[in-house]
Short mmCIF file of C-alpha atoms in Angstrom, two decimals:
data_model
loop_
_atom_site.label_atom_id
_atom_site.label_comp_id
_atom_site.label_asym_id
_atom_site.label_seq_id
_atom_site.Cartn_x
_atom_site.Cartn_y
_atom_site.Cartn_z
CA MET Z 1 19.93 -16.98 1.73
CA ASP Z 2 19.24 -16.36 -1.93
CA PRO Z 3 22.08 -17.92 -3.96
CA LEU Z 4 22.20 -14.73 -6.00
CA ASP Z 5 23.31 -12.93 -2.84
CA LEU Z 6 26.55 -14.90 -3.08
CA LEU Z 7 27.27 -13.70 -6.61
CA PRO Z 8 29.19 -10.55 -5.59
CA TYR Z 9 31.43 -12.63 -3.36
CA ALA Z 10 32.00 -15.18 -6.13
CA VAL Z 11 32.91 -12.40 -8.57
CA ALA Z 12 35.31 -10.90 -6.03
CA VAL Z 13 37.01 -14.21 -5.28
CA PHE Z 14 37.33 -15.07 -8.96
CA LEU Z 15 38.71 -11.74 -10.18
CA ASN Z 16 40.99 -10.96 -7.27
CA GLY Z 17 42.10 -14.59 -7.11
CA ALA Z 18 42.84 -14.66 -10.85
CA CYS Z 19 44.87 -11.48 -10.52
CA ALA Z 20 46.82 -12.79 -7.54
CA LEU Z 21 47.51 -16.13 -9.22
CA SER Z 22 48.58 -14.46 -12.43
CA ALA Z 23 50.93 -12.08 -10.58
CA CYS Z 24 52.43 -14.93 -8.56
CA GLY Z 25 52.92 -16.89 -11.77
CA VAL Z 26 54.84 -14.00 -13.30
CA LEU Z 27 56.94 -13.62 -10.15
CA VAL Z 28 57.89 -17.30 -10.14
CA ARG Z 29 58.68 -17.39 -13.86
CA ALA Z 30 60.73 -14.21 -13.70
CA ARG Z 31 63.03 -15.81 -11.14
CA ARG Z 32 63.70 -18.97 -13.12
CA ASP Z 33 66.43 -19.34 -15.71
CA GLY Z 34 65.44 -22.75 -16.98
CA GLY Z 35 62.65 -25.27 -17.08
CA ARG Z 36 59.20 -25.08 -18.49
CA HIS Z 37 57.93 -22.52 -15.95
CA ARG Z 38 60.05 -19.56 -16.99
CA LEU Z 39 59.53 -16.52 -19.15
CA LEU Z 40 60.30 -17.76 -22.65
CA ASP Z 41 60.79 -14.40 -24.32
CA ARG Z 42 59.70 -10.77 -24.07
CA TRP Z 43 56.36 -11.46 -25.73
CA ASP Z 44 55.70 -14.12 -23.13
CA ALA Z 45 56.55 -11.65 -20.36
CA LEU Z 46 54.33 -9.02 -21.95
CA ALA Z 47 51.40 -11.40 -22.34
CA ARG Z 48 51.55 -12.58 -18.74
CA THR Z 49 51.95 -9.05 -17.39
CA ALA Z 50 49.05 -7.78 -19.47
CA ASN Z 51 46.98 -10.70 -18.23
CA THR Z 52 47.71 -9.71 -14.63
CA PHE Z 53 46.72 -6.10 -15.30
CA PHE Z 54 43.59 -7.24 -17.10
CA PHE Z 55 42.35 -9.05 -14.02
CA LEU Z 56 43.52 -6.22 -11.76
CA VAL Z 57 41.44 -3.64 -13.61
CA LEU Z 58 38.43 -5.96 -13.77
CA ALA Z 59 38.74 -6.63 -10.05
CA LEU Z 60 38.80 -2.92 -9.36
CA LEU Z 61 35.76 -2.28 -11.54
CA LEU Z 62 33.58 -5.27 -10.71
CA THR Z 63 34.27 -6.15 -7.08
CA SER Z 64 31.58 -5.01 -4.66
CA TRP Z 65 33.98 -3.21 -2.36
CA ALA Z 66 31.11 -2.45 -0.03
CA LEU Z 67 31.14 -6.18 0.78
CA VAL Z 68 34.81 -7.07 0.35
CA PRO Z 69 37.54 -5.50 2.53
CA VAL Z 70 39.52 -2.90 0.56
CA LEU Z 71 42.63 -4.55 2.01
CA VAL Z 72 42.15 -7.18 -0.70
CA TRP Z 73 42.68 -4.45 -3.30
CA TYR Z 74 45.96 -3.41 -1.74
CA LEU Z 75 47.14 -7.03 -1.64
CA VAL Z 76 46.49 -7.72 -5.30
CA LEU Z 77 47.91 -4.31 -6.17
CA ALA Z 78 51.14 -5.08 -4.30
CA LEU Z 79 51.44 -8.45 -6.02
CA THR Z 80 50.88 -6.83 -9.41
CA ALA Z 81 53.46 -4.14 -8.72
CA ALA Z 82 55.95 -6.80 -7.63
CA SER Z 83 55.32 -8.82 -10.76
CA ALA Z 84 55.79 -5.74 -12.95
CA ALA Z 85 59.09 -5.01 -11.24
CA ALA Z 86 60.18 -8.61 -11.65
CA VAL Z 87 59.50 -8.49 -15.39
CA VAL Z 88 61.46 -5.27 -15.77
CA LEU Z 89 64.38 -6.80 -13.92
CA ARG Z 90 64.31 -9.83 -16.17
CA TRP Z 91 63.65 -7.94 -19.39
CA PRO Z 92 67.25 -7.36 -20.58
CA GLU Z 93 68.06 -11.05 -20.35
CA LEU Z 94 65.02 -12.18 -22.31
CA ARG Z 95 65.17 -12.81 -26.01
CA ALA Z 96 63.13 -10.38 -28.05
CA ARG Z 97 61.39 -13.29 -29.70
CA GLY Z 98 61.80 -17.01 -29.18
CA ALA Z 99 62.71 -19.30 -32.05
CA ASP Z 100 60.54 -22.15 -30.84
CA PRO Z 101 57.24 -23.15 -32.49
CA GLY Z 102 55.21 -21.43 -29.77
CA ALA Z 103 56.75 -17.99 -30.34
CA ALA Z 104 54.10 -16.82 -32.78
CA SER Z 105 51.24 -17.80 -30.50
CA ARG Z 106 52.86 -15.99 -27.58
CA ARG Z 107 53.10 -12.83 -29.62
CA LEU Z 108 49.47 -13.21 -30.66
CA SER Z 109 48.50 -13.83 -27.06
CA ALA Z 110 50.30 -10.69 -25.92
CA ILE Z 111 48.67 -8.50 -28.54
CA GLY Z 112 45.24 -10.01 -27.87
CA THR Z 113 45.52 -9.50 -24.12
CA LEU Z 114 46.66 -5.90 -24.59
CA VAL Z 115 43.65 -5.25 -26.83
CA LEU Z 116 41.37 -6.87 -24.23
CA LEU Z 117 42.98 -4.80 -21.50
CA ALA Z 118 42.11 -1.63 -23.39
CA PHE Z 119 38.37 -2.13 -22.77
CA PRO Z 120 38.34 -2.23 -18.97
CA ALA Z 121 41.07 0.41 -18.92
CA ALA Z 122 38.86 2.71 -20.98
CA ALA Z 123 35.93 1.95 -18.68
CA LEU Z 124 38.12 2.83 -15.71
CA LEU Z 125 38.90 6.19 -17.28
CA VAL Z 126 35.18 6.82 -17.69
CA VAL Z 127 34.53 5.95 -14.06
CA VAL Z 128 37.22 8.20 -12.63
CA MET Y 1 74.45 -11.95 -11.52
CA ARG Y 2 73.19 -8.66 -10.14
CA PRO Y 3 71.25 -6.61 -12.72
CA PRO Y 4 72.69 -3.23 -13.70
CA THR Y 5 71.70 -0.31 -11.51
CA ARG Y 6 69.63 1.31 -14.24
CA VAL Y 7 67.57 -1.89 -14.58
CA ILE Y 8 67.01 -2.02 -10.84
CA ALA Y 9 65.98 1.62 -10.94
CA ALA Y 10 63.58 0.92 -13.80
CA ALA Y 11 62.06 -2.00 -11.89
CA CYS Y 12 61.57 0.14 -8.81
CA ALA Y 13 60.02 2.85 -10.95
CA ALA Y 14 57.63 0.35 -12.55
CA ALA Y 15 56.52 -0.93 -9.16
CA ALA Y 16 56.14 2.58 -7.81
CA LEU Y 17 54.09 3.61 -10.84
CA VAL Y 18 51.74 0.66 -10.45
CA LEU Y 19 51.37 1.29 -6.74
CA ALA Y 20 50.76 5.01 -7.21
CA ALA Y 21 48.12 4.41 -9.88
CA GLY Y 22 46.48 1.74 -7.76
CA VAL Y 23 46.34 3.99 -4.72
CA ALA Y 24 44.98 6.88 -6.78
CA LEU Y 25 42.28 4.69 -8.31
CA ARG Y 26 41.53 2.74 -5.14
CA PRO Y 27 37.92 1.98 -4.27
CA VAL Y 28 36.56 4.40 -1.72
CA VAL Y 29 34.16 2.94 0.80
CA PRO Y 30 32.84 5.60 3.15
CA ASP Y 31 32.18 5.32 6.87
CA LEU Y 32 29.10 6.59 8.63
CA SER Y 33 29.61 10.28 9.28
CA ALA Y 34 30.51 11.16 12.84
CA GLU Y 35 28.79 14.54 12.52
CA GLU Y 36 25.49 13.98 14.27
CA ALA Y 37 22.57 16.36 14.56
CA GLY Y 38 18.97 16.14 15.62
CA ASP Y 39 17.03 14.44 18.36
CA PRO Y 40 19.44 12.72 20.79
CA GLY Y 41 17.01 9.91 21.56
CA LEU Y 42 16.43 9.07 17.89
CA LEU Y 43 20.15 9.31 17.20
CA ASP Y 44 20.78 6.79 19.98
CA ARG Y 45 18.16 4.42 18.61
CA ALA Y 46 19.26 4.76 14.98
CA ARG Y 47 23.02 4.51 15.50
CA PRO Y 48 23.20 0.79 16.36
CA LEU Y 49 20.92 0.00 13.44
CA LEU Y 50 23.50 1.54 11.12
CA ALA Y 51 26.30 -0.71 12.34
CA GLY Y 52 26.09 -3.05 9.35
CA GLY Y 53 26.62 -2.23 5.71
CA VAL Y 54 28.25 0.84 4.25
CA HIS Y 55 26.94 4.27 5.20
CA ASP Y 56 28.08 7.85 4.76
CA ARG Y 57 25.32 10.42 5.17
CA VAL Y 58 22.09 9.17 6.67
CA SER Y 59 18.92 10.97 7.71
CA VAL Y 60 16.15 9.41 9.75
CA VAL Y 61 12.77 11.04 10.28
CA GLU Y 62 10.26 9.82 12.83
CA ILE Y 63 6.71 11.15 12.74
CA ASP Y 64 4.61 10.37 15.80
CA GLY Y 65 1.31 12.21 15.83
CA ASP Y 66 1.99 15.92 15.90
CA ARG Y 67 5.63 15.47 16.71
CA THR Y 68 8.50 14.96 14.29
CA ARG Y 69 12.03 13.94 15.25
CA PHE Y 70 15.02 14.10 12.94
CA ALA Y 71 18.33 12.27 13.30
CA HIS Y 72 21.11 13.15 10.90
CA PHE Y 73 24.54 11.66 10.37
CA GLY Y 74 26.58 14.04 8.21
CA ALA Y 75 23.40 15.72 7.05
CA ASP Y 76 20.63 18.09 8.06
CA ASP Y 77 16.93 18.63 7.35
CA HIS Y 78 17.75 20.05 3.94
CA THR Y 79 20.28 17.55 2.64
CA ASP Y 80 19.17 16.30 -0.76
CA TYR Y 81 18.91 12.59 -1.47
CA GLU Y 82 17.79 10.62 -4.47
CA ILE Y 83 14.69 8.82 -3.22
CA GLY Y 84 14.73 6.19 -5.98
CA SER Y 85 11.56 4.17 -6.25
CA VAL Y 86 9.83 6.08 -3.47
CA ALA Y 87 9.01 8.33 -6.42
CA LYS Y 88 6.69 5.55 -7.60
CA THR Y 89 4.41 6.38 -4.68
CA MET Y 90 4.10 9.92 -6.03
CA THR Y 91 3.13 8.51 -9.43
CA GLY Y 92 0.56 6.36 -7.63
CA LEU Y 93 -0.84 9.48 -6.02
CA LEU Y 94 -1.01 11.17 -9.40
CA LEU Y 95 -3.09 8.29 -10.75
CA ALA Y 96 -5.53 8.37 -7.81
CA ASP Y 97 -5.75 12.13 -8.16
CA ALA Y 98 -6.34 11.95 -11.93
CA VAL Y 99 -9.15 9.43 -11.33
CA GLU Y 100 -10.72 11.81 -8.80
CA ARG Y 101 -10.44 14.62 -11.35
CA GLY Y 102 -12.14 12.47 -13.97
CA GLU Y 103 -9.23 12.69 -16.39
CA VAL Y 104 -8.84 8.94 -16.52
CA THR Y 105 -10.31 5.86 -14.90
CA GLU Y 106 -8.43 3.01 -13.30
CA ASP Y 107 -9.45 0.90 -16.29
CA THR Y 108 -8.29 3.33 -18.94
CA ARG Y 109 -6.15 1.37 -21.39
CA LEU Y 110 -2.57 2.48 -21.83
CA GLY Y 111 -3.07 2.47 -25.58
CA ALA Y 112 -5.66 5.24 -25.25
CA LEU Y 113 -3.00 7.60 -23.94
CA VAL Y 114 0.25 6.40 -25.45
CA GLU Y 115 0.78 5.57 -29.11
CA LEU Y 116 1.47 1.84 -28.92
CA GLY Y 117 -0.37 0.55 -32.00
CA ASP Y 118 -1.39 -3.05 -31.49
CA ALA Y 119 1.40 -3.83 -29.03
CA PRO Y 120 0.36 -6.09 -26.13
CA ALA Y 121 1.01 -3.28 -23.65
CA ALA Y 122 -1.68 -1.13 -25.26
CA ASP Y 123 -4.29 -3.28 -23.55
CA VAL Y 124 -3.07 -2.98 -19.97
CA THR Y 125 -4.92 -0.67 -17.60
CA LEU Y 126 -3.52 2.19 -15.58
CA ALA Y 127 -4.42 0.37 -12.35
CA GLU Y 128 -2.46 -2.67 -13.50
CA LEU Y 129 0.55 -0.46 -14.19
CA ALA Y 130 0.34 1.26 -10.80
CA SER Y 131 0.09 -2.04 -8.94
CA HIS Y 132 2.79 -3.89 -10.91
CA ARG Y 133 0.26 -6.33 -12.38
CA SER Y 134 0.60 -5.32 -16.01
CA GLY Y 135 2.92 -8.14 -16.97
CA LEU Y 136 5.48 -5.68 -18.34
CA PRO Y 137 9.09 -6.58 -17.56
CA ARG Y 138 10.99 -4.86 -14.80
CA LEU Y 139 13.36 -3.18 -17.24
CA PRO Y 140 13.56 -2.71 -21.00
CA SER Y 141 14.09 -6.09 -22.56
CA ARG Y 142 15.63 -5.13 -25.89
CA PRO Y 143 19.22 -6.42 -26.05
CA ARG Y 144 20.71 -2.98 -26.69
CA ASP Y 145 18.85 -1.60 -23.67
CA GLN Y 146 19.99 -4.52 -21.52
CA ALA Y 147 23.61 -3.93 -22.56
CA ARG Y 148 23.33 -0.22 -21.81
CA LEU Y 149 21.77 -0.90 -18.43
CA ALA Y 150 24.46 -3.41 -17.49
CA LEU Y 151 27.22 -1.02 -18.50
CA ALA Y 152 25.67 1.88 -16.61
CA VAL Y 153 25.18 -0.18 -13.46
CA THR Y 154 28.76 -1.50 -13.66
CA LEU Y 155 30.26 1.94 -14.13
CA GLY Y 156 27.97 3.77 -11.70
CA GLY Y 157 26.18 5.68 -14.45
CA ASP Y 158 22.55 6.68 -14.85
CA PRO Y 159 20.88 3.70 -16.53
CA TYR Y 160 17.69 5.56 -17.43
CA ARG Y 161 18.73 8.33 -19.80
CA TYR Y 162 15.91 7.64 -22.22
CA ASP Y 163 13.49 10.12 -23.73
CA VAL Y 164 9.75 9.52 -23.81
CA ASP Y 165 9.79 8.32 -27.43
CA THR Y 166 12.38 5.70 -26.59
CA LEU Y 167 10.38 4.59 -23.55
CA THR Y 168 7.33 4.25 -25.79
CA ASP Y 169 9.34 2.12 -28.22
CA GLN Y 170 10.57 -0.04 -25.35
CA VAL Y 171 7.05 -0.57 -24.04
CA ALA Y 172 5.75 -1.32 -27.53
CA ALA Y 173 8.48 -3.92 -27.99
CA ALA Y 174 7.87 -5.57 -24.64
CA GLY Y 175 5.84 -8.71 -24.23
CA LEU Y 176 3.52 -9.28 -21.28
CA SER Y 177 4.26 -12.10 -18.89
CA GLY Y 178 2.03 -13.07 -15.98
CA ARG Y 179 -0.42 -10.24 -16.46
CA GLY Y 180 -2.63 -9.91 -13.40
CA GLU Y 181 0.08 -11.25 -11.11
CA SER Y 182 2.47 -9.08 -9.16
CA ARG Y 183 5.63 -8.41 -11.16
CA TYR Y 184 7.56 -5.31 -10.21
CA SER Y 185 8.12 -3.10 -13.22
CA ASN Y 186 10.07 0.12 -13.44
CA MET Y 187 9.05 0.32 -17.06
CA GLY Y 188 5.38 0.02 -16.14
CA THR Y 189 5.51 2.86 -13.62
CA ALA Y 190 7.52 5.01 -16.01
CA VAL Y 191 5.00 4.71 -18.82
CA LEU Y 192 2.15 5.18 -16.34
CA GLY Y 193 3.58 8.54 -15.33
CA GLN Y 194 4.02 9.59 -18.93
CA ALA Y 195 0.47 8.47 -19.74
CA LEU Y 196 -0.94 10.53 -16.87
CA ALA Y 197 1.00 13.53 -18.11
CA GLU Y 198 -0.45 13.00 -21.56
CA ALA Y 199 -3.96 12.79 -20.12
CA ALA Y 200 -3.41 16.08 -18.32
CA GLY Y 201 -1.87 17.75 -21.36
CA SER Y 202 1.38 18.27 -19.54
CA ASP Y 203 4.73 16.64 -18.93
CA TYR Y 204 5.53 14.50 -15.91
CA ARG Y 205 7.79 17.01 -14.17
CA THR Y 206 5.19 19.76 -14.42
CA LEU Y 207 2.38 17.44 -13.43
CA LEU Y 208 4.15 16.24 -10.29
CA ARG Y 209 5.16 19.76 -9.41
CA GLU Y 210 1.66 21.18 -9.83
CA ARG Y 211 -0.35 18.38 -8.25
CA VAL Y 212 1.86 16.98 -5.48
CA LEU Y 213 5.01 18.93 -4.73
CA ASP Y 214 3.64 22.47 -4.78
CA PRO Y 215 0.38 21.75 -2.90
CA LEU Y 216 2.40 20.06 -0.15
CA GLY Y 217 5.01 22.82 -0.01
CA MET Y 218 7.80 20.49 -1.11
CA ASP Y 219 9.92 23.31 -2.51
CA GLU Y 220 13.23 21.51 -1.98
CA SER Y 221 12.21 18.53 -4.10
CA LEU Y 222 13.25 18.49 -7.71
CA LEU Y 223 13.37 16.42 -10.83
CA PRO Y 224 16.68 17.35 -12.45
CA VAL Y 225 16.90 16.79 -16.19
CA SER Y 226 20.58 17.65 -16.33
CA GLU Y 227 23.42 17.99 -13.87
CA ALA Y 228 23.05 21.76 -14.20
CA ASP Y 229 19.70 21.43 -12.43
CA LEU Y 230 21.34 19.97 -9.34
CA PRO Y 231 22.20 22.14 -6.35
CA GLU Y 232 25.83 23.23 -6.23
CA ASP Y 233 26.34 21.18 -3.10
CA ALA Y 234 24.27 18.23 -4.30
CA THR Y 235 24.81 15.11 -2.26
CA VAL Y 236 26.98 12.58 -4.06
CA GLY Y 237 26.01 8.93 -3.93
CA HIS Y 238 28.42 6.03 -3.56
CA THR Y 239 28.15 2.83 -5.57
CA GLU Y 240 28.68 -0.53 -3.96
CA ARG Y 241 31.83 -0.80 -6.06
CA GLY Y 242 33.50 2.06 -4.23
CA ARG Y 243 32.92 4.77 -6.83
CA ARG Y 244 31.00 8.03 -6.94
CA ALA Y 245 27.66 7.39 -8.58
CA ASP Y 246 26.39 9.60 -11.38
CA PRO Y 247 23.13 11.31 -10.44
CA TRP Y 248 19.99 9.71 -11.78
CA LEU Y 249 18.24 12.34 -13.83
CA ALA Y 250 14.57 12.79 -14.51
CA HIS Y 251 14.06 11.68 -18.08
CA ALA Y 252 11.37 9.29 -19.26
CA TYR Y 253 11.82 6.99 -16.25
CA ALA Y 254 11.37 9.83 -13.75
CA PRO Y 255 7.96 8.51 -12.63
CA ALA Y 256 9.75 5.36 -11.45
CA GLY Y 257 12.68 7.01 -9.67
CA GLY Y 258 13.77 10.47 -10.81
CA VAL Y 259 13.01 12.59 -7.75
CA ARG Y 260 15.49 14.18 -5.35
CA SER Y 261 14.14 15.36 -2.06
CA THR Y 262 15.13 16.33 1.47
CA PRO Y 263 14.16 15.00 4.89
CA ALA Y 264 12.19 18.21 5.53
CA ASP Y 265 10.21 17.86 2.31
CA MET Y 266 9.62 14.15 2.73
CA GLU Y 267 8.33 14.81 6.24
CA ARG Y 268 5.74 17.13 4.69
CA TYR Y 269 4.86 14.45 2.15
CA VAL Y 270 4.41 11.65 4.65
CA ARG Y 271 2.66 13.80 7.22
CA ALA Y 272 0.12 14.79 4.56
CA LEU Y 273 -0.33 11.11 3.70
CA LEU Y 274 -0.91 10.22 7.35
CA GLU Y 275 -3.41 13.06 7.70
CA GLY Y 276 -5.11 12.19 4.42
CA THR Y 277 -4.55 15.67 3.04
CA ALA Y 278 -2.19 14.70 0.22
CA PRO Y 279 -3.69 14.62 -3.26
CA GLY Y 280 -4.53 11.05 -4.25
CA THR Y 281 -4.16 9.55 -0.79
CA ALA Y 282 -6.47 6.75 -1.96
CA ALA Y 283 -3.41 5.33 -3.71
CA MET Y 284 -2.37 3.85 -0.38
CA GLU Y 285 -5.39 1.59 -0.02
CA PRO Y 286 -4.29 -2.05 -0.36
CA ARG Y 287 -6.34 -3.77 -3.04
CA TRP Y 288 -4.41 -6.59 -4.63
CA ASP Y 289 -2.10 -9.40 -3.49
CA ASP Y 290 1.51 -8.45 -4.04
CA GLY Y 291 2.61 -12.06 -4.44
CA HIS Y 292 4.79 -11.95 -1.34
CA GLY Y 293 2.19 -12.22 1.38
CA GLY Y 294 1.30 -8.54 1.36
CA ARG Y 295 -1.14 -6.33 -0.45
CA ILE Y 296 -0.53 -3.51 -2.87
CA GLY Y 297 -2.33 -0.32 -3.82
CA PHE Y 298 -1.08 2.17 -6.37
CA ALA Y 299 2.60 1.45 -5.78
CA TRP Y 300 2.27 1.33 -1.98
CA VAL Y 301 2.88 -2.05 -0.34
CA VAL Y 302 0.96 -2.98 2.80
CA GLU Y 303 2.22 -5.75 5.07
CA ASP Y 304 1.77 -6.85 8.65
CA HIS Y 305 4.94 -6.29 10.57
CA GLY Y 306 5.50 -6.47 14.30
CA GLY Y 307 1.75 -6.54 14.91
CA ALA Y 308 1.17 -3.39 12.86
CA GLU Y 309 -0.13 -2.86 9.36
CA VAL Y 310 2.77 -1.11 7.67
CA THR Y 311 2.33 0.82 4.43
CA TRP Y 312 5.70 1.24 2.82
CA HIS Y 313 7.89 1.71 -0.21
CA ASN Y 314 11.63 1.59 -0.49
CA GLY Y 315 13.91 3.12 -3.06
CA GLY Y 316 17.38 2.70 -4.44
CA SER Y 317 19.40 4.36 -7.15
CA GLY Y 318 23.00 3.98 -8.26
CA GLY Y 319 24.30 5.59 -5.09
CA PHE Y 320 21.36 6.16 -2.74
CA ALA Y 321 18.87 4.24 -0.63
CA ALA Y 322 15.55 5.31 0.85
CA MET Y 323 12.72 3.84 2.86
CA VAL Y 324 9.34 5.24 3.82
CA ALA Y 325 7.20 3.23 6.25
CA LEU Y 326 3.87 4.29 7.73
CA ASP Y 327 1.69 2.88 10.46
CA ARG Y 328 -1.41 4.74 9.36
CA GLU Y 329 -3.59 3.51 12.19
CA ALA Y 330 -1.18 4.74 14.84
CA GLY Y 331 -0.40 7.95 12.97
CA ARG Y 332 3.28 7.11 12.93
CA ALA Y 333 5.92 6.88 10.23
CA VAL Y 334 9.65 6.44 9.86
CA LEU Y 335 11.60 7.67 6.84
CA ALA Y 336 15.24 6.96 6.15
CA PHE Y 337 17.58 8.24 3.47
CA GLY Y 338 21.23 7.59 2.72
CA ASN Y 339 23.83 8.23 0.04
CA THR Y 340 25.04 4.66 -0.25
CA THR Y 341 23.27 1.63 -1.65
CA THR Y 342 23.00 -0.15 1.70
CA GLY Y 343 19.28 -0.71 2.25
CA LEU Y 344 17.58 1.16 5.07
CA GLU Y 345 14.48 -1.04 5.25
CA PRO Y 346 15.45 -2.92 8.45
CA LEU Y 347 16.25 0.33 10.24
CA ALA Y 348 12.97 2.00 9.30
CA LEU Y 349 10.84 -1.04 10.10
CA GLU Y 350 12.51 -1.62 13.46
CA LEU Y 351 12.19 2.03 14.46
CA LEU Y 352 8.55 2.02 13.40
CA THR Y 353 7.38 -1.23 14.95
CA GLY Y 354 10.01 -1.97 17.57
CA GLU Y 355 10.72 -5.34 16.01
CA ALA Y 356 13.56 -6.33 13.71
CA PRO Y 357 12.26 -7.52 10.33
#
């Protein structure tokens, strides 16, 4: 088999896997009140949610669904929806902006990811 | 502590919104149509060969001497399909026909017909272009063209919406690599078709219509330059990413893959080729090594398969696949067309020769 034939599968595993991992990460953090692995503030929640959506949209656009079962789409979609709900549930308890040294970088990360998300989202609009 | 009801409601709404959007935008992967029509025997032989891959509408045509059998899944004799690179065989016929007419020779230099200045491509011959031995790249190599192609392929768009002037610029900018060796080139066939049109004082669409399509009675075949040229019920192709594919239109790259046709028309085309009555049939004669163990004529590939010498060309566009395979000695041919990108080569070759490729 030509190694290039495996490329569509590799792309599918990477993008759908990244989306699933990101969504699970948000779910876990949204449930925790303390410790390092929690949502630190609203910008942190926004950045991680945007990251999940970024991979979700890329997975939708770039996966060869002729080769990969569409069930995979519904799985990552369900995880993303659950993570979005978890963030909304947690939102009122989160500080608007942390006072720690990492707060500025989290805000930057959120804005950057939202800007990045705009590109595949625009492409998706073109496609549909 | 339990969150307030309004927060719970907002969370449910967020999840529902994401799910609804995801379901609305879900990838759509079609199944082979259950609506069957045509010859029962051919349907029975074709059906198991369509078990793999993704299919929606499929048409299979089997020519055996005087007899033709059709097998359609979700289609009929007049369903239109993009035939992709099978169009290259028509451009090959146009070259052989133009040589017979004395308009050009096989050794006419591209630069004599297309304004390329002192670009390397000006020196290649029409025969080299038709047989993929020109050394031109497969696709335009300029970075902006590569980016446009990648975007179009990703989004299911038409990657070849270039006018003839742009094609000329692309060819002029291209270097030659491995000239004389087989190197498949869409760009080469595209500029060949435009050069032949120039030699005839015409444009490619008119030339193909006047010299191939009309003489063979292929009235259902067309080269659409805009979506308005498509039939109202034009068949929609499906990309491998689960989206509807934009139609590929017949701009400067039409000679390499801008033709839409129907099973009925393609039967006329291939029957005329088998009978030697098509203009430029000499294009099918194998003359050069294709670099993969076969031989190549003007676009047509000739390979031994299942004990038979098979003359063939396949085709693919953003949402369609096609395959035309002829056993000229036996007077037989199998044609297959579909509106997904799953290749139909194994099906056509197995139906033609009785052996799986």
